[in-house]
Amino acid sequence: MAIREIRVVPDPVLRTPCDEIKSITPAVRRLVEDLLETVDDPGRAGLSANQIGVSLRAFSYNIEGKIGYILNPVMEEKSGEQYGDEGCLSVPGLWYKTRRADYARVRGIDLDGNEVVLEGSGLMGRMLQHECDHLDGHVYLDRLEKEERREALRYMRAHAAK
């Protein structure tokens, strides 16, 4: 197991839709171990595989003391609305109010091929949507209003040059 380095925007792996996991290999098992170890840090709610440079559909989470993972998640349902602060390990130092559904449910599998359903409202709902976005090649900045998105990208360019 290893704590992996987090990829940051504009790394192209963050903009590439991730591939479905076709079989549970030793490499996939190591990936899950690394995702779980890397997300196990205060302030980290979720971590997708592409954020550590692996373009496979998997993410780990750390919500209210519960740490877990899911492979090949598919968003099944979203409802309600929340508008609150959101940040991202791949967009360090920036937090913006972001509109999301309040409730979300995803379905996927675990390392034994068993079905897994993750669902929740509030922070859990936000994390599920945020991580599924990552796996589809999107970052939360894509959901911001145009002027906020411009401001965030200007900030990132200015700080990347330092």
CSV table of C-alpha atoms in Angstrom, one decimal:
chain,number,residue,atom,x,y,z
A,1,MET,CA,0.0,0.0,0.0
A,2,ALA,CA,1.1,3.5,-0.7
A,3,ILE,CA,-0.1,7.1,-0.3
A,4,ARG,CA,-0.1,8.3,-3.9
A,5,GLU,CA,0.7,11.8,-5.2
A,6,ILE,CA,-2.4,13.7,-6.3
A,7,ARG,CA,-2.6,14.9,-9.9
A,8,VAL,CA,-3.7,18.5,-10.3
A,9,VAL,CA,-5.3,20.5,-13.1
A,10,PRO,CA,-4.3,20.8,-15.9
A,11,ASP,CA,-3.0,17.2,-15.9
A,12,PRO,CA,-4.7,15.5,-18.9
A,13,VAL,CA,-5.5,12.3,-17.0
A,14,LEU,CA,-8.1,14.4,-15.1
A,15,ARG,CA,-9.9,15.3,-18.4
A,16,THR,CA,-9.9,11.7,-19.8
A,17,PRO,CA,-13.0,9.5,-19.1
A,18,CYS,CA,-11.9,6.5,-17.2
A,19,ASP,CA,-12.1,2.9,-18.5
A,20,GLU,CA,-14.4,0.3,-16.9
A,21,ILE,CA,-12.6,-2.3,-14.8
A,22,LYS,CA,-13.1,-5.6,-16.8
A,23,SER,CA,-11.5,-8.0,-14.3
A,24,ILE,CA,-10.2,-7.9,-10.8
A,25,THR,CA,-6.4,-8.2,-11.1
A,26,PRO,CA,-3.7,-7.9,-8.6
A,27,ALA,CA,-3.1,-4.4,-10.0
A,28,VAL,CA,-6.7,-3.4,-9.4
A,29,ARG,CA,-6.4,-4.8,-5.8
A,30,ARG,CA,-3.3,-2.6,-5.3
A,31,LEU,CA,-5.1,0.4,-6.8
A,32,VAL,CA,-7.9,0.0,-4.2
A,33,GLU,CA,-5.4,-0.3,-1.4
A,34,ASP,CA,-3.7,2.9,-2.5
A,35,LEU,CA,-7.0,4.7,-2.9
A,36,LEU,CA,-8.0,3.7,0.6
A,37,GLU,CA,-4.7,4.7,2.1
A,38,THR,CA,-4.5,8.0,0.2
A,39,VAL,CA,-8.1,9.1,1.1
A,40,ASP,CA,-7.5,8.3,4.8
A,41,ASP,CA,-6.5,11.8,5.8
A,42,PRO,CA,-8.5,14.5,7.6
A,43,GLY,CA,-10.3,16.8,5.1
A,44,ARG,CA,-10.4,14.2,2.3
A,45,ALA,CA,-13.9,13.2,1.4
A,46,GLY,CA,-13.2,11.3,-1.8
A,47,LEU,CA,-10.5,10.3,-4.3
A,48,SER,CA,-10.9,9.0,-7.8
A,49,ALA,CA,-8.4,6.7,-9.5
A,50,ASN,CA,-7.5,9.3,-12.1
A,51,GLN,CA,-6.6,11.7,-9.4
A,52,ILE,CA,-3.6,9.4,-8.7
A,53,GLY,CA,-2.9,8.8,-12.4
A,54,VAL,CA,-4.9,5.6,-13.0
A,55,SER,CA,-7.6,5.9,-15.7
A,56,LEU,CA,-9.9,3.3,-14.3
A,57,ARG,CA,-13.5,3.7,-12.9
A,58,ALA,CA,-12.9,3.4,-9.2
A,59,PHE,CA,-13.0,5.8,-6.2
A,60,SER,CA,-12.6,5.8,-2.5
A,61,TYR,CA,-14.4,7.9,0.1
A,62,ASN,CA,-13.9,9.1,3.7
A,63,ILE,CA,-17.2,10.4,5.0
A,64,GLU,CA,-18.0,10.9,8.7
A,65,GLY,CA,-15.3,8.4,9.7
A,66,LYS,CA,-16.4,5.7,7.2
A,67,ILE,CA,-13.9,4.8,4.6
A,68,GLY,CA,-14.7,2.6,1.6
A,69,TYR,CA,-14.5,2.2,-2.2
A,70,ILE,CA,-16.5,1.3,-5.2
A,71,LEU,CA,-15.5,0.0,-8.7
A,72,ASN,CA,-17.3,0.9,-11.9
A,73,PRO,CA,-19.8,3.2,-10.2
A,74,VAL,CA,-22.8,4.3,-12.2
A,75,MET,CA,-25.0,7.2,-11.1
A,76,GLU,CA,-28.5,5.9,-10.8
A,77,GLU,CA,-30.5,8.7,-9.1
A,78,LYS,CA,-30.1,12.3,-8.1
A,79,SER,CA,-32.8,14.5,-6.5
A,80,GLY,CA,-33.2,17.7,-4.5
A,81,GLU,CA,-30.7,20.5,-4.6
A,82,GLN,CA,-27.9,21.8,-2.5
A,83,TYR,CA,-25.6,24.8,-3.0
A,84,GLY,CA,-22.5,24.9,-0.9
A,85,ASP,CA,-18.8,25.0,-0.7
A,86,GLU,CA,-16.9,22.5,-2.7
A,87,GLY,CA,-13.2,21.9,-3.1
A,88,CYS,CA,-11.0,19.3,-4.8
A,89,LEU,CA,-7.6,17.7,-4.1
A,90,SER,CA,-6.8,18.2,-7.8
A,91,VAL,CA,-7.6,21.9,-7.5
A,92,PRO,CA,-5.7,22.8,-4.4
A,93,GLY,CA,-6.5,25.9,-2.4
A,94,LEU,CA,-9.8,26.8,-4.1
A,95,TRP,CA,-13.3,26.4,-2.7
A,96,TYR,CA,-16.4,27.6,-4.6
A,97,LYS,CA,-20.1,27.4,-4.0
A,98,THR,CA,-21.3,24.6,-6.3
A,99,ARG,CA,-24.8,23.5,-7.2
A,100,ARG,CA,-25.4,19.8,-6.8
A,101,ALA,CA,-28.3,17.4,-6.2
A,102,ASP,CA,-28.8,16.9,-2.5
A,103,TYR,CA,-29.3,13.1,-2.8
A,104,ALA,CA,-27.4,10.8,-5.0
A,105,ARG,CA,-27.2,7.0,-5.5
A,106,VAL,CA,-24.5,5.0,-7.3
A,107,ARG,CA,-24.3,1.3,-8.0
A,108,GLY,CA,-21.1,-0.6,-8.7
A,109,ILE,CA,-19.1,-3.6,-7.4
A,110,ASP,CA,-16.5,-4.5,-4.8
A,111,LEU,CA,-13.2,-6.5,-5.3
A,112,ASP,CA,-15.2,-9.8,-5.0
A,113,GLY,CA,-17.7,-8.7,-7.8
A,114,ASN,CA,-20.5,-8.2,-5.3
A,115,GLU,CA,-22.9,-5.4,-6.0
A,116,VAL,CA,-22.4,-2.2,-4.0
A,117,VAL,CA,-24.9,0.7,-3.6
A,118,LEU,CA,-23.7,3.9,-2.1
A,119,GLU,CA,-26.2,6.7,-1.4
A,120,GLY,CA,-26.8,9.7,0.7
A,121,SER,CA,-27.6,13.3,1.0
A,122,GLY,CA,-25.6,16.4,1.9
A,123,LEU,CA,-21.8,15.7,1.9
A,124,MET,CA,-22.3,12.1,0.9
A,125,GLY,CA,-24.5,13.1,-2.1
A,126,ARG,CA,-22.0,15.8,-3.1
A,127,MET,CA,-19.0,13.4,-2.9
A,128,LEU,CA,-20.8,10.7,-5.0
A,129,GLN,CA,-21.5,13.3,-7.7
A,130,HIS,CA,-18.0,14.9,-7.5
A,131,GLU,CA,-16.2,11.5,-7.8
A,132,CYS,CA,-18.4,10.2,-10.6
A,133,ASP,CA,-17.7,13.5,-12.5
A,134,HIS,CA,-13.9,12.8,-12.1
A,135,LEU,CA,-14.4,9.4,-13.6
A,136,ASP,CA,-16.2,11.0,-16.6
A,137,GLY,CA,-13.2,13.4,-17.1
A,138,HIS,CA,-14.7,16.5,-15.4
A,139,VAL,CA,-13.6,18.6,-12.4
A,140,TYR,CA,-15.9,20.6,-10.2
A,141,LEU,CA,-14.8,23.9,-11.8
A,142,ASP,CA,-16.8,22.8,-14.9
A,143,ARG,CA,-19.9,23.3,-12.8
A,144,LEU,CA,-19.2,26.9,-11.8
A,145,GLU,CA,-20.7,29.9,-13.3
A,146,LYS,CA,-18.6,31.3,-16.2
A,147,GLU,CA,-17.1,34.2,-14.3
A,148,GLU,CA,-16.2,32.1,-11.3
A,149,ARG,CA,-14.6,29.5,-13.6
A,150,ARG,CA,-12.5,32.2,-15.3
A,151,GLU,CA,-11.4,33.5,-11.9
A,152,ALA,CA,-10.4,30.0,-10.7
A,153,LEU,CA,-8.4,29.3,-13.8
A,154,ARG,CA,-6.6,32.7,-13.6
A,155,TYR,CA,-5.7,31.9,-10.0
A,156,MET,CA,-4.4,28.4,-10.9
A,157,ARG,CA,-2.3,29.8,-13.8
A,158,ALA,CA,-0.8,32.5,-11.6
A,159,HIS,CA,0.1,30.0,-8.8
A,160,ALA,CA,1.4,27.3,-11.2
A,161,ALA,CA,3.9,29.8,-12.5
A,162,LYS,CA,5.4,30.3,-9.0
